[in-house]
Coordinates of C-alpha atoms in Angstrom, one line a residue:
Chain A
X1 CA 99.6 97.2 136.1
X2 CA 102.1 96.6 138.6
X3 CA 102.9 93.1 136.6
X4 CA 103.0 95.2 133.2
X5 CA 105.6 97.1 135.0
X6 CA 108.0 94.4 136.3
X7 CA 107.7 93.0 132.9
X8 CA 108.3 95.9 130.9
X9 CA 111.6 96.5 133.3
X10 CA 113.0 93.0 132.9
X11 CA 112.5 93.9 128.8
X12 CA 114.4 96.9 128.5
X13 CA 117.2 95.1 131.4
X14 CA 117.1 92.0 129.4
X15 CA 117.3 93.8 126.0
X16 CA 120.4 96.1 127.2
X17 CA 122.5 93.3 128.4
X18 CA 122.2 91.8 125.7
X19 CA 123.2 94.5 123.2
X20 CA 126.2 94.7 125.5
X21 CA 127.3 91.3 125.1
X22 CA 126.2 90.8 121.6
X23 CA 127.9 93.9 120.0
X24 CA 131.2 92.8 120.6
X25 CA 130.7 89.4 119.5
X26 CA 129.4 90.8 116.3
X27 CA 132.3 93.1 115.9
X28 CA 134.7 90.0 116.2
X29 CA 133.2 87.9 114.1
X30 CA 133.1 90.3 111.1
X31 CA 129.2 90.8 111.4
X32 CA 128.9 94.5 110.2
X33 CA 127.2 95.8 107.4
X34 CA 127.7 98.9 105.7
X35 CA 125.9 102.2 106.7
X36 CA 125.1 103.1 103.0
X37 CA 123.8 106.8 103.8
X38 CA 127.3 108.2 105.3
X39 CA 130.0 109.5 103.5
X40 CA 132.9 106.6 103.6
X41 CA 130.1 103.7 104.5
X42 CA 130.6 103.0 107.7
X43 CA 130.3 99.4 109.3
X44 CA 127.9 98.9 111.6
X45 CA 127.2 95.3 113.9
X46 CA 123.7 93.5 112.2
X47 CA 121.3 91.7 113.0
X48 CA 120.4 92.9 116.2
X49 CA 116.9 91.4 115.9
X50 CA 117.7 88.5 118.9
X51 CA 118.6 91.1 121.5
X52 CA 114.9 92.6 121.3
X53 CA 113.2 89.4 120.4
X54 CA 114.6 87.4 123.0
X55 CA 114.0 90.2 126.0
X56 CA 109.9 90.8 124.6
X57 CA 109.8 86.7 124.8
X58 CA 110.9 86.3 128.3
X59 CA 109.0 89.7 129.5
X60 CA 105.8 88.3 127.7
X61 CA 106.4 84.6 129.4
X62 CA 106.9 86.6 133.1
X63 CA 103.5 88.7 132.6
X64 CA 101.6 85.5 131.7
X65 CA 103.3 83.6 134.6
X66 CA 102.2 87.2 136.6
X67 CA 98.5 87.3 135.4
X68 CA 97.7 84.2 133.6
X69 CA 96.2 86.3 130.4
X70 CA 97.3 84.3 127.4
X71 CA 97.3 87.5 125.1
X72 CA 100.8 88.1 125.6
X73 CA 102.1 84.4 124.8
X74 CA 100.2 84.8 122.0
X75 CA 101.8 87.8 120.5
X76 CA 105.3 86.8 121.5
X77 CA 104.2 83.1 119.8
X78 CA 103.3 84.6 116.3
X79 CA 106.1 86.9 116.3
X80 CA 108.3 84.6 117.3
X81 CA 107.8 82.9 113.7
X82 CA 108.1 86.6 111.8
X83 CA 111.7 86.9 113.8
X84 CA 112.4 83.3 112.5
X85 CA 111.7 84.0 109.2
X86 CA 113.7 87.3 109.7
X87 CA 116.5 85.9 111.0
X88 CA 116.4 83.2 108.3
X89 CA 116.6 86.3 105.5
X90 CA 119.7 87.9 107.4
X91 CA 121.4 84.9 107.0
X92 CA 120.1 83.5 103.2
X93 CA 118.1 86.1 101.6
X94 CA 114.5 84.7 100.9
X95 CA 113.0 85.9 97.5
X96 CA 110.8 89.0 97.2
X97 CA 107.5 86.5 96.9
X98 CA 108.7 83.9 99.1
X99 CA 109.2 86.3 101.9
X100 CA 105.6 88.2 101.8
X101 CA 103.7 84.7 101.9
X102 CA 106.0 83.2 104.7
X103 CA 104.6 86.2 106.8
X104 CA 101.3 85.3 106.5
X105 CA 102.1 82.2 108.6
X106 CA 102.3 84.2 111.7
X107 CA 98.7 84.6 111.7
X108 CA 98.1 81.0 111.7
X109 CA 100.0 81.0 115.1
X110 CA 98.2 83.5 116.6
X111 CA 94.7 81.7 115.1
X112 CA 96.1 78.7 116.8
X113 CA 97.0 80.2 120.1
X114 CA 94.3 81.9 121.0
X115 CA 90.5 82.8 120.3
X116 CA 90.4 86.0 118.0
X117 CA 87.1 86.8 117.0
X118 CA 86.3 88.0 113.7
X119 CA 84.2 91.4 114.7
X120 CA 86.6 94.3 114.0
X121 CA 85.9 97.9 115.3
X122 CA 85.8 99.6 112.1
X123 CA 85.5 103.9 112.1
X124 CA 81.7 105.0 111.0
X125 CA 80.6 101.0 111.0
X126 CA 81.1 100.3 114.8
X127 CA 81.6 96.6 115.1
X128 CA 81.8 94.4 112.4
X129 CA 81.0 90.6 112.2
X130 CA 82.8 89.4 109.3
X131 CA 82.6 85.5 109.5
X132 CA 84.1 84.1 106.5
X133 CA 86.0 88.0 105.3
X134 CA 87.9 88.8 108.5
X135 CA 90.5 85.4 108.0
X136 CA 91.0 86.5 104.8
X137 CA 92.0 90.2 105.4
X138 CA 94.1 88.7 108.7
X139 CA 96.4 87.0 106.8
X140 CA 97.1 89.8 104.5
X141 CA 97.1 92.3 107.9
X142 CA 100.1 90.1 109.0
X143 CA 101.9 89.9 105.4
X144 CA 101.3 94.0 104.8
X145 CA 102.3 95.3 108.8
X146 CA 105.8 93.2 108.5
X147 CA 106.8 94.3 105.2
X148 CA 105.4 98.1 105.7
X149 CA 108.1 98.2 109.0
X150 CA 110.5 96.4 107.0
X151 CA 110.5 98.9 104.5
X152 CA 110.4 101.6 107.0
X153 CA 113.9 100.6 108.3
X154 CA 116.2 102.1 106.0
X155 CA 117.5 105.2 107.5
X156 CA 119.0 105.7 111.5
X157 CA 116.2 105.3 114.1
X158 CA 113.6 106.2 111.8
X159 CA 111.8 102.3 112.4
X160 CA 111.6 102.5 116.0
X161 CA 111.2 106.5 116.6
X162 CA 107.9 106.1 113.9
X163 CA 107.0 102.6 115.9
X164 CA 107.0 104.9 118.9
X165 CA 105.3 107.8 117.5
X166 CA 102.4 106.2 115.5
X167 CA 101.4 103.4 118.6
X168 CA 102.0 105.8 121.8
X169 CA 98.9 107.5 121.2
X170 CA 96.8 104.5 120.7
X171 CA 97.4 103.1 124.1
X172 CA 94.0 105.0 125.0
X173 CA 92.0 102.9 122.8
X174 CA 93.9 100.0 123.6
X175 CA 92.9 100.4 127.6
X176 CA 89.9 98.6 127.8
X177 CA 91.8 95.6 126.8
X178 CA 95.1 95.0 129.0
X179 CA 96.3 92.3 127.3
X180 CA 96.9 93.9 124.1
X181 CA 98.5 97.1 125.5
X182 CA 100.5 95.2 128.1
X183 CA 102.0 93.5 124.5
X184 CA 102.5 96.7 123.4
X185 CA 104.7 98.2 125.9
X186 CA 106.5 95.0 126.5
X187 CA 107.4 95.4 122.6
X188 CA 108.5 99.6 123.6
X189 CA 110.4 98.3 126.8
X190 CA 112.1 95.8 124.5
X191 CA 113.1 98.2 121.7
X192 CA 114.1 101.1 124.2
X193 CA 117.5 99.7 124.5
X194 CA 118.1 99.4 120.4
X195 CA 116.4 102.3 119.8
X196 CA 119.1 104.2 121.9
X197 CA 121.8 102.5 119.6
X198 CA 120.0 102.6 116.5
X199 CA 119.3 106.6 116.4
X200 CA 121.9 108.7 114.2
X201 CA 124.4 107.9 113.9
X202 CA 123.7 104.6 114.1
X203 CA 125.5 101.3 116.2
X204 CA 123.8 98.8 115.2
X205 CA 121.4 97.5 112.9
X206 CA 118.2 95.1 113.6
X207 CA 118.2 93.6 110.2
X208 CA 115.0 91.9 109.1
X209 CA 114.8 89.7 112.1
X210 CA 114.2 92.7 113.6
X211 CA 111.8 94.8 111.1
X212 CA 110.0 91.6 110.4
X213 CA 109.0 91.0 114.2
X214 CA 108.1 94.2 115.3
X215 CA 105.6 94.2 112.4
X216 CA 104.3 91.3 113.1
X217 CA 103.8 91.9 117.2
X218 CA 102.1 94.9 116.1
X219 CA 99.6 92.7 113.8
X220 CA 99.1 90.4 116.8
X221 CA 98.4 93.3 119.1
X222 CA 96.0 94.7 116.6
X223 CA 94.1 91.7 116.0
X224 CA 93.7 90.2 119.6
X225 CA 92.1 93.9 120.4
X226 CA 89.7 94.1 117.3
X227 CA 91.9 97.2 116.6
X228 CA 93.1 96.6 113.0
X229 CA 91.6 99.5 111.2
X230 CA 92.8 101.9 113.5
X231 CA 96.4 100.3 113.5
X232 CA 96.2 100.8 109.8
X233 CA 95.4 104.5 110.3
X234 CA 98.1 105.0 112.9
X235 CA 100.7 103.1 110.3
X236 CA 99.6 104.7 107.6
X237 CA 103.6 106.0 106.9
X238 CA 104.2 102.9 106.9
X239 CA 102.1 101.8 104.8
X240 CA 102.3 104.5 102.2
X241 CA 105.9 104.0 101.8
X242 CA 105.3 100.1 100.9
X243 CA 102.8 100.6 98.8
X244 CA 104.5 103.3 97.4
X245 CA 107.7 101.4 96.2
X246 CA 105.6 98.0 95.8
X247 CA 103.4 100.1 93.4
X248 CA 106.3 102.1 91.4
X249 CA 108.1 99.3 90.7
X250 CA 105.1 97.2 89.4
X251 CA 105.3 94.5 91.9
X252 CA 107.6 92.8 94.7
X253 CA 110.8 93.0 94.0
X254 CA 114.4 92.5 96.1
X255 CA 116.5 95.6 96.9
X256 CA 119.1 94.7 94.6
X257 CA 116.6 93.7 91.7
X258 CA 115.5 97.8 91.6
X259 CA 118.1 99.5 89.2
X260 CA 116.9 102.6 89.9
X261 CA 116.8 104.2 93.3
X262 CA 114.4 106.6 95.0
X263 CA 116.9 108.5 96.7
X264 CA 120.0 110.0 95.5
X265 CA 123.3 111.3 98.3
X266 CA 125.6 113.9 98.0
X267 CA 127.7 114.4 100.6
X268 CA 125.7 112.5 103.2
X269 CA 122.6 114.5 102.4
X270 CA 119.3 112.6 100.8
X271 CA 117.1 113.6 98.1
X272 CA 114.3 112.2 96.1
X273 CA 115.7 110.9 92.4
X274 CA 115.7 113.7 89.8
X275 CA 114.9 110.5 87.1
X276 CA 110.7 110.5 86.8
X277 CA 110.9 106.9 86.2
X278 CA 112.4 106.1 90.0
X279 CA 110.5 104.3 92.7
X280 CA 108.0 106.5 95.0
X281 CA 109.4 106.3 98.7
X282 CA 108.1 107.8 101.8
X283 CA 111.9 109.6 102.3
X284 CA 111.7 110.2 98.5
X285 CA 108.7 112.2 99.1
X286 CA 109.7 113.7 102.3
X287 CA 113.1 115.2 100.2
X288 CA 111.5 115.9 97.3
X289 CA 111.9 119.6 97.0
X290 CA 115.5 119.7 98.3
X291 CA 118.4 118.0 99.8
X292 CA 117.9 116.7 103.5
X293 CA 120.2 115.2 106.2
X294 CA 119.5 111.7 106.9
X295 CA 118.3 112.7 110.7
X296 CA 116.3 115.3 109.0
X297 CA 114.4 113.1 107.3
X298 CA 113.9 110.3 110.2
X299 CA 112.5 113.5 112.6
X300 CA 109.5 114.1 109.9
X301 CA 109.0 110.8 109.4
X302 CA 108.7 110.5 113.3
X303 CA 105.9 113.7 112.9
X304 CA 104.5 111.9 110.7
X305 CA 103.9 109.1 112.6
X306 CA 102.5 110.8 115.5
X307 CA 100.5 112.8 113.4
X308 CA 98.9 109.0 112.0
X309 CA 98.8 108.1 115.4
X310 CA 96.8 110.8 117.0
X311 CA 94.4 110.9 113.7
X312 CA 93.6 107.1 114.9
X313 CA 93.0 107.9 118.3
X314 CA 90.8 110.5 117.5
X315 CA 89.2 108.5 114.7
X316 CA 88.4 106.1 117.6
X317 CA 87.0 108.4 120.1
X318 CA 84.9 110.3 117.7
X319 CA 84.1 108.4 114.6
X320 CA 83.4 105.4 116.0
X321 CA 79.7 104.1 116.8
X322 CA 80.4 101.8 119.7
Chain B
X1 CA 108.0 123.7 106.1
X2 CA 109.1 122.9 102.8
X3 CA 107.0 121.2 99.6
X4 CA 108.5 117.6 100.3
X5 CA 106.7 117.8 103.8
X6 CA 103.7 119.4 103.1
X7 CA 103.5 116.5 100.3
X8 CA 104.1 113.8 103.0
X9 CA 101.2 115.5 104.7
X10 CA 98.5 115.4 102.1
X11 CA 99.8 111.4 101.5
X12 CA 98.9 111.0 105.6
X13 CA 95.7 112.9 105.5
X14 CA 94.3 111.6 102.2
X15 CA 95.3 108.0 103.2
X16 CA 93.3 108.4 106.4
X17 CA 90.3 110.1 104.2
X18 CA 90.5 107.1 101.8
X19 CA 90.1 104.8 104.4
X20 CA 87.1 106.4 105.5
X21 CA 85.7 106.6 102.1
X22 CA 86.3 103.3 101.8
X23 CA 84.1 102.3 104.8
X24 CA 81.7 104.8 103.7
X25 CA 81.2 102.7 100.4
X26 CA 80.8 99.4 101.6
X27 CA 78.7 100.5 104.9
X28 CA 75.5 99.9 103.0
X29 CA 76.4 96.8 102.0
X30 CA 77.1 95.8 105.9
X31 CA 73.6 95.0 107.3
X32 CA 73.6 94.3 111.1
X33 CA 72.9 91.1 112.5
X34 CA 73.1 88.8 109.2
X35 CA 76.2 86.9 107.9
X36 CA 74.8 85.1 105.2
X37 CA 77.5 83.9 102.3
X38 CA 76.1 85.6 99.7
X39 CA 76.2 88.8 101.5
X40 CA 79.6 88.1 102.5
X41 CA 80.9 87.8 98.9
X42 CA 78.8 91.2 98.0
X43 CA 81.2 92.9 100.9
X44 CA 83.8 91.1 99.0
X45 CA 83.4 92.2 95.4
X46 CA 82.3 95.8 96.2
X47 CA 84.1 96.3 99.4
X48 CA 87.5 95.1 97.4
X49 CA 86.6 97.1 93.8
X50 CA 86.2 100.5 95.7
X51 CA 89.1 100.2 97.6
X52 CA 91.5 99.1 94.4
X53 CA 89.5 102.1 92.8
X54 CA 90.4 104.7 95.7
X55 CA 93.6 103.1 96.0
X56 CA 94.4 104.0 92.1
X57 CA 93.5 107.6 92.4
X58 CA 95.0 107.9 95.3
X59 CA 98.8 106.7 94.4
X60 CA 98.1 108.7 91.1
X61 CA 97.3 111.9 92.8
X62 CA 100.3 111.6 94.7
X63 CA 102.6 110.2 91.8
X64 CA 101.5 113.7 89.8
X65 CA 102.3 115.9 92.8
X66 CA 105.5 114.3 93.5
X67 CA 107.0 114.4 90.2
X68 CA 105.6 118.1 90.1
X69 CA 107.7 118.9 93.4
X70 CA 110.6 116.8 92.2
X71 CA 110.9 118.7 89.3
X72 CA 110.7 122.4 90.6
X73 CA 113.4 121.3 93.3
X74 CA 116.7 122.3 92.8
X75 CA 118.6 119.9 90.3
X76 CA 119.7 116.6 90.2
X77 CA 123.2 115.0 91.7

């Protein structure tokens, strides 16, 4: 554990010097874009997704240096492609199909980097062998978990504060396997230091390069631990606020391709869309019944999370035949 | 605690509960100790038709209650 720890330190170090010598950098060279929930639209430094990838890379290299346990090159390995990709979308955007099936190449790196095996822990089943299934459902895990915490990362803090929330409580069923939870708090050490900056009102901005990793570290994590399903539970805000929009507005489609949005503003306060026809969201169902402030909203969200997050450890623990 | 969170709440437990459902269905389908093909594709087909199923009622419960709570909020912009 002591490795986990000097890792975890040299993350969140790494991570805050960097913010300090990025942001302004960013701020010089016109980097900034606009905080669209605040009255007067702000500017805010993006992408910050390098100053949390870079720190979880050289954390995850120093714990396999430490203890030799591959788990964690592997994780930073796949999600080192998702913050590629990421950063690739904050530069050009990608298209709203291209984007969901270059994340599914993420999987193939952690497939190539080390030895998953395809028997999930599944609630009420126990362990699952699913030979020729499991690849199948991994490659959409990867696609589904990147573009769930992309989606989730539209108002201040509320991506990392629900990141926190729904995967703090599963580091119990993550303890019999070190590897995976030593990849998970590397990836909270790592986004300590943006969180800080991110939270209302906000600094910075991680842009996709950002969103897109952390999805796709928690993927990794998930699959190198046979812990999928109960990821799924513990993201299930996530989730339902993907599926949600994906749903409403009858397939993938790009922010600026949606004419109608799910949230309206008013004076820096957020609520759902009066207009029935406008996309399902998880804020738009959060302020449904009245107008919210946009930290409001990210707190409940954040409840939400942890509430998802303890259902999944419990789930674990008591509904699962092991 | 307002309707919009209470809503939010039901989406969180009935996800979780449609999850559960959904292993539920295709747990009989599961046999221990074979991974024959055809089996395999059985999982598939029945494992992937409940879900959509679940899945359907499931968006459509919420899409009713949300425009219900929407509606009864007060006004628009």
């Amino acid at each position: 554990m002591l490795e986990v720890a000097l890792a975890s330190a040299v993350a969140m170090l790494t991570s805050e010097l960097m913010h300090r010598v990025m942001l302004p950098r960013y701020v010089r060279r016109g980097l900034l874009s606009e905080d669209v929930h605040k009255p007067g639209k702000p500017k805010v430094p993006e992408p910050l997704g390098p100053a949390v990838y870079l720190p979880f890379l050289m954390a995850s290299l120093i714990h396999f240096l430490l203890t030799k346990d591959g788990s964690s090159i592997a994780v930073a390995s796949s999600s080192g492609l998702a913050f590629l990709i990421g950063l690739l979308d904050d530069l050009s955007p990608l298209g709203p199909r291209i984007k969901p099936l270059l994340l599914i190449l993420p999987a193939l790196v952690l497939i190539a980097t080390y030895q998953i095996t395809p028997r999930p822990l599944l609630p009420i089943l126990g362990r699952a062998r699913l030979h020729y299934v499991y690849w199948i459902v991994l490659l959409a895990l990867f696609t589904v978990f990147s573009n769930a915490v992309n989606m989730m990362d539209s108002l201040n803090g509320m991506m990392p504060l629900s990141v926190y929330m729904s995967t703090i409580p599963l580091m119990p069923v993550l303890a019999k396997n070190e590897g995976a939870l030593a990849s998970l708090l590397l990836l909270h050490s790592s986004l300590l230091p943006y969180f800080l900056r991110n939270r209302y009102p906000a600094k910075v901005f991680g842009g996709d390069s950002n969103s897109l990793f952390v999805g796709s570290a928690l993927a990794s994590i998930s699959a190198i631990s046979n812990t999928e399903a109960f990821f799924c539970i513990a993201l299930i805000p996530f989730l339902v606020s993907g599926f949600s929009v994906i749903t409403s507005v009858g397939g993938l489609r790009e922010r600026r391709q949606i004419t109608s949005r799910p949230v309206v503003l008013r004076e820096g306060m957020i609520r759902a869309n009066p207009d029935p026809m406008a996309p399902i969201s998880l804020i738009a169902v959060i302020a449904s019944d009245k107008w919210k402030r946009e930290d409001e909203i990210v707190r409940e969200a954040a409840l939400l999370s942890l509430i998802s997050g303890i259902l999944s450890s419990l789930t674990f623990f008591l509904l699962t035949p092991r | 605690m307002d309707k919009g969170f209470l809503l939010s709440l039901y989406t969180i437990f009935s996800g979780w509960a449609l999850i559960l459902l959904a292993l539920l269905l295709v747990k009989p389908v599961i046999s221990p100790g074979s991974g024959e093909l055809v089996e395999a594709v059985m999982y598939v087909l029945l494992g992937a038709l409940s879900i959509t199923l679940a899945l359907l009622l499931w968006y459509e419960s919420i899409r009713v209650a949300f425009l219900r709570v929407k509606a009864s909020g007060p006004g628009g912009t």
